[in-house]
Amino acid sequence: MSDPPELRHRRFWENLARQIEPELQGQPARLDVYLRFFEREIIRDTRLFACKLAALRVDGVTRVVGLLEYQEQIDALHRLLETLQLGPIDSSIELAPSSAVRDSPFAVVAAERSFLRRDPTEKSEVVNEALRGEPVFLLDLSADHRRFLCHSADGYVGWITVHDVERIPAERLTAILNPGPPRRPDLIETAIADAMSRIGAAYVWGGRSDAGVDCSGLVQRAFAAAGVHLPRDAEQQALAGRLVATRGYRDALRRGDILFFLGRRGFVAHTGIYLGEGRFVESANEGVKISMFNDEAERTRRDESFCFAKRVID
């Protein structure tokens, strides 16, 4: 009989923490090192997820301050620090979108082009370029109010000049993302038909054959049938396509969009294909099946763990 989930979860954190502190005895003076370790091992890809964390020592109290995008990531950081037995640490981590942009978190690029930078300074490394008319998902505002931290149209994270974007309501964002019917509905339906043909097939970890598939194997095979060749794993697939939905914004979701979900450990751990009206096809423990965002039995497993969606066929 396999070990219970909580025991496996505890062992995961202990094994991870031993990579940086073999005796599981952390040192408060090394807190910044642990934060960088967390960024590398849990956030994994700062092109996809905003991660601003810093360690402070104020009046003898150790504090962790900053910004993360999802509660699962905050919980994961707390679990790592607890496993390292660091003792009381004051955590003041804000969820993105931060209070500085939360009331109006959507924008469109108004300049002909605008560079996104790794840090909110003019000399910081360029990580991407946004073009006129592309949507932008705002996450934070720099202390000098000159740059927004944002997701660009392809989902990459970076700092964009405030004057290069125009803030817009959600209704206009939806119109930008869905300006008309799909241009290639045939390809979308081909991908969906392939996934649906596997309903009832077994879930097999690492599987991508007719004998059984895992979640990303289902998505990869489905889109390959439509001539779109995606990477193998969910985390890799999350880099492809245009960002069309986030945990807090799903109005533009359209049939054929690829859904991504976070696991308890704070990183992308599951994927599926959206069918419309809150329904999606996925390969889970029970095998390939149709699930629903608004199904009460699934709410805590899928609805709350949904993080974003990408569109690879327009």
XYZ file of C-alpha atoms in Angstrom:
314
model
C 0.000 0.000 0.000
C 1.352 3.445 -0.887
C 2.062 6.008 1.796
C -0.684 8.551 2.613
C -0.484 11.861 0.699
C 0.522 13.937 3.716
C 3.458 11.650 4.479
C 4.638 11.868 0.844
C 4.211 15.646 1.020
C 6.332 15.857 4.181
C 9.055 13.673 2.670
C 9.132 15.880 -0.430
C 9.874 18.970 1.678
C 12.416 17.164 3.830
C 14.263 15.817 0.788
C 14.187 19.228 -0.850
C 15.395 21.057 2.265
C 18.261 18.585 2.740
C 19.692 19.744 -0.576
C 20.593 23.035 1.090
C 20.740 22.032 4.792
C 21.492 18.283 5.159
C 20.706 18.338 8.885
C 17.432 20.251 8.386
C 18.678 22.979 10.677
C 18.494 26.331 8.940
C 20.290 29.499 9.972
C 18.427 32.825 9.989
C 21.549 34.528 8.610
C 21.185 32.389 5.478
C 17.537 33.292 4.872
C 18.298 35.110 1.631
C 20.057 31.971 0.364
C 16.933 29.941 1.158
C 14.758 32.413 -0.739
C 16.913 32.082 -3.848
C 16.782 28.297 -3.438
C 12.974 28.467 -3.226
C 12.874 30.608 -6.365
C 14.966 28.071 -8.255
C 13.300 24.878 -7.014
C 9.639 25.923 -6.631
C 8.996 29.002 -8.758
C 11.387 27.418 -11.275
C 10.720 29.802 -14.166
C 10.565 33.527 -13.426
C 9.658 34.103 -17.067
C 6.211 32.709 -16.184
C 5.749 33.622 -12.520
C 6.478 36.875 -10.738
C 8.688 36.355 -7.696
C 9.965 39.258 -5.578
C 11.278 38.056 -2.226
C 13.679 39.657 0.218
C 14.909 38.894 3.737
C 15.041 41.736 6.264
C 16.229 42.015 9.838
C 14.361 44.786 11.660
C 14.625 45.380 15.426
C 15.869 41.839 15.922
C 12.955 40.322 13.988
C 13.545 38.353 10.779
C 11.067 39.186 8.039
C 10.321 37.924 4.531
C 8.719 40.545 2.317
C 7.752 40.646 -1.343
C 5.251 39.470 -3.918
C 4.136 36.097 -5.283
C 1.290 35.296 -7.656
C -0.461 32.371 -5.976
C -1.371 31.297 -2.466
C 0.079 27.842 -3.200
C 3.477 29.490 -3.684
C 3.230 31.368 -0.395
C 2.187 28.156 1.366
C 5.115 26.327 -0.251
C 7.585 28.938 0.975
C 6.227 28.676 4.510
C 6.490 24.887 4.344
C 10.127 25.060 3.231
C 11.049 27.491 6.010
C 9.206 25.378 8.583
C 11.051 22.267 7.393
C 14.325 24.152 7.880
C 13.274 24.788 11.508
C 14.106 28.474 11.368
C 11.789 29.438 14.180
C 9.407 32.426 14.096
C 9.683 34.463 10.882
C 7.384 37.370 10.113
C 6.058 36.965 6.566
C 4.613 39.938 4.678
C 4.182 38.570 1.173
C 1.531 40.151 -1.020
C -0.427 38.269 -3.639
C -0.315 39.678 -7.161
C -1.979 41.731 -8.512
C -0.756 43.954 -5.669
C -2.877 46.623 -4.020
C -1.164 49.194 -6.264
C -2.816 47.790 -9.417
C -5.563 45.451 -8.178
C -8.451 47.824 -8.946
C -7.430 48.049 -12.615
C -5.087 45.160 -13.524
C -5.506 45.143 -17.318
C -3.833 47.258 -19.974
C -2.970 47.424 -23.649
C 0.340 48.530 -25.171
C -0.133 52.076 -26.488
C 3.424 52.663 -27.719
C 4.707 51.324 -31.024
C 6.917 48.981 -29.000
C 8.058 48.730 -25.411
C 10.811 46.657 -23.809
C 10.115 44.611 -20.696
C 13.015 44.528 -18.258
C 14.009 42.101 -15.524
C 14.113 44.845 -12.882
C 12.382 48.247 -12.726
C 15.423 50.215 -13.883
C 16.390 51.540 -17.304
C 19.701 49.650 -17.366
C 18.204 46.318 -16.347
C 18.332 43.343 -18.729
C 15.671 43.278 -21.459
C 13.569 40.097 -21.235
C 10.892 40.740 -23.879
C 9.342 43.295 -26.195
C 5.651 44.223 -26.235
C 4.038 45.635 -29.377
C 1.239 48.128 -29.936
C -2.207 46.688 -29.301
C -1.050 43.680 -27.298
C -2.749 43.014 -23.949
C -0.869 43.309 -20.660
C -1.783 41.782 -17.285
C -0.551 44.106 -14.518
C 0.959 42.643 -11.344
C 2.632 45.501 -9.449
C 3.871 49.082 -9.636
C 7.460 50.137 -8.946
C 8.212 52.358 -5.955
C 8.916 55.336 -8.226
C 5.667 54.719 -10.182
C 7.573 54.558 -13.467
C 7.108 50.882 -14.353
C 4.502 48.155 -14.063
C 5.419 44.557 -13.367
C 3.276 42.596 -15.800
C 2.616 39.536 -17.898
C 2.990 40.389 -21.567
C 0.808 38.821 -24.272
C 2.836 35.588 -24.291
C 2.825 35.352 -20.503
C 6.409 36.463 -19.897
C 7.009 38.552 -16.775
C 8.809 41.886 -16.880
C 8.726 45.581 -16.014
C 7.155 47.865 -18.632
C 7.171 51.687 -18.720
C 3.935 53.119 -17.319
C 3.581 55.649 -20.148
C 3.781 52.887 -22.780
C 0.481 51.265 -21.751
C -3.163 52.291 -21.434
C -5.163 50.763 -18.609
C -8.449 49.237 -19.792
C -11.536 47.503 -18.311
C -11.963 43.736 -18.431
C -14.582 44.017 -21.192
C -12.103 45.629 -23.552
C -9.444 43.043 -22.689
C -11.889 40.298 -23.624
C -12.594 42.017 -26.956
C -8.848 42.225 -27.671
C -8.277 38.564 -26.840
C -11.373 37.412 -28.732
C -11.836 39.907 -31.605
C -13.917 37.436 -33.602
C -14.530 33.721 -34.139
C -11.500 31.429 -34.331
C -9.619 31.604 -37.623
C -8.881 27.869 -37.617
C -11.848 26.166 -35.913
C -11.051 23.021 -37.885
C -7.718 22.628 -36.128
C -9.253 23.335 -32.732
C -11.928 20.707 -33.276
C -9.343 18.194 -34.533
C -7.364 18.582 -31.298
C -10.499 18.295 -29.155
C -11.776 15.277 -31.094
C -8.478 13.471 -30.529
C -8.619 14.154 -26.793
C -12.279 13.120 -26.586
C -11.541 9.874 -28.410
C -9.467 8.879 -25.371
C -12.279 9.287 -22.816
C -12.095 6.320 -20.464
C -8.456 5.555 -21.248
C -6.245 4.819 -18.262
C -4.090 7.430 -16.562
C -0.472 6.314 -16.935
C 2.321 8.436 -15.483
C 4.598 9.304 -18.387
C 2.172 7.712 -20.841
C 1.372 9.102 -24.277
C 0.075 6.034 -26.138
C -3.306 4.417 -26.724
C -2.585 2.215 -23.701
C -2.774 5.258 -21.410
C -1.749 8.878 -21.067
C -0.866 11.351 -18.370
C -2.253 14.903 -18.397
C 0.412 16.500 -20.568
C 0.603 13.431 -22.789
C -3.121 13.842 -23.538
C -2.633 17.505 -24.453
C 0.485 16.831 -26.507
C -1.145 14.026 -28.523
C -4.340 16.033 -29.076
C -2.592 19.063 -30.528
C -0.171 16.918 -32.525
C -3.246 15.551 -34.316
C -3.926 19.148 -35.390
C -0.331 19.685 -36.505
C 0.720 21.653 -33.415
C 3.723 20.048 -31.726
C 3.961 20.964 -28.044
C 6.713 20.087 -25.554
C 6.247 16.979 -23.403
C 5.633 18.253 -19.868
C 2.970 20.626 -18.536
C 5.583 23.105 -17.286
C 7.130 23.210 -20.747
C 3.768 23.472 -22.501
C 2.944 26.466 -20.302
C 5.538 28.493 -22.224
C 3.697 28.081 -25.541
C 0.924 30.270 -26.928
C -0.829 33.469 -25.834
C -1.974 34.171 -22.287
C -5.794 34.379 -22.332
C -6.879 33.722 -18.752
C -5.615 33.929 -15.190
C -6.975 32.743 -11.871
C -8.827 36.029 -11.444
C -9.884 36.538 -15.069
C -11.525 33.837 -17.217
C -13.894 35.861 -19.411
C -11.902 35.243 -22.618
C -11.572 31.462 -22.221
C -12.479 29.770 -25.478
C -12.892 26.195 -26.670
C -9.476 24.666 -27.318
C -7.514 26.784 -24.835
C -4.998 24.854 -22.718
C -5.578 25.077 -18.960
C -2.793 24.897 -16.385
C -3.123 24.112 -12.692
C -0.837 24.425 -9.681
C -0.133 21.551 -7.325
C 0.314 21.776 -3.556
C 4.044 22.267 -4.033
C 3.504 25.577 -5.809
C 4.398 24.842 -9.437
C 2.488 23.776 -12.571
C 1.468 20.167 -12.040
C -1.538 19.553 -14.296
C -3.066 20.530 -17.623
C -6.225 20.001 -19.657
C -8.129 21.304 -22.701
C -11.049 23.688 -22.320
C -14.323 22.626 -23.976
C -16.499 25.642 -23.150
C -19.174 26.357 -20.521
C -16.823 25.494 -17.684
C -16.044 22.008 -19.010
C -12.623 20.590 -19.887
C -11.071 17.256 -20.789
C -8.193 15.977 -18.684
C -6.300 12.850 -17.767
C -6.343 12.395 -13.997
C -6.126 9.503 -11.556
C -9.485 8.180 -12.737
C -8.339 8.246 -16.371
C -9.296 10.536 -19.247
C -12.556 12.281 -18.421
C -14.579 15.476 -18.725
C -14.496 17.732 -15.651
C -16.177 21.027 -14.776
C -14.943 24.154 -13.033
C -18.292 24.646 -11.311
C -18.759 21.050 -10.172
C -18.874 21.010 -6.364
C -16.985 17.705 -6.113
C -14.113 19.120 -8.173
C -14.032 22.670 -6.866
C -11.114 22.336 -4.476
C -9.143 20.139 -6.886
C -9.430 22.121 -10.095
C -11.367 25.371 -9.812
C -9.192 26.681 -6.996
C -5.922 25.347 -8.409
C -6.388 26.820 -11.912
C -3.610 29.345 -12.546
C -3.742 30.408 -16.230
C -4.638 29.375 -19.784
C -2.705 29.649 -23.040
C -4.048 29.656 -26.607
C -1.952 27.906 -29.257
C -4.535 27.909 -32.086
C -6.422 31.121 -32.975
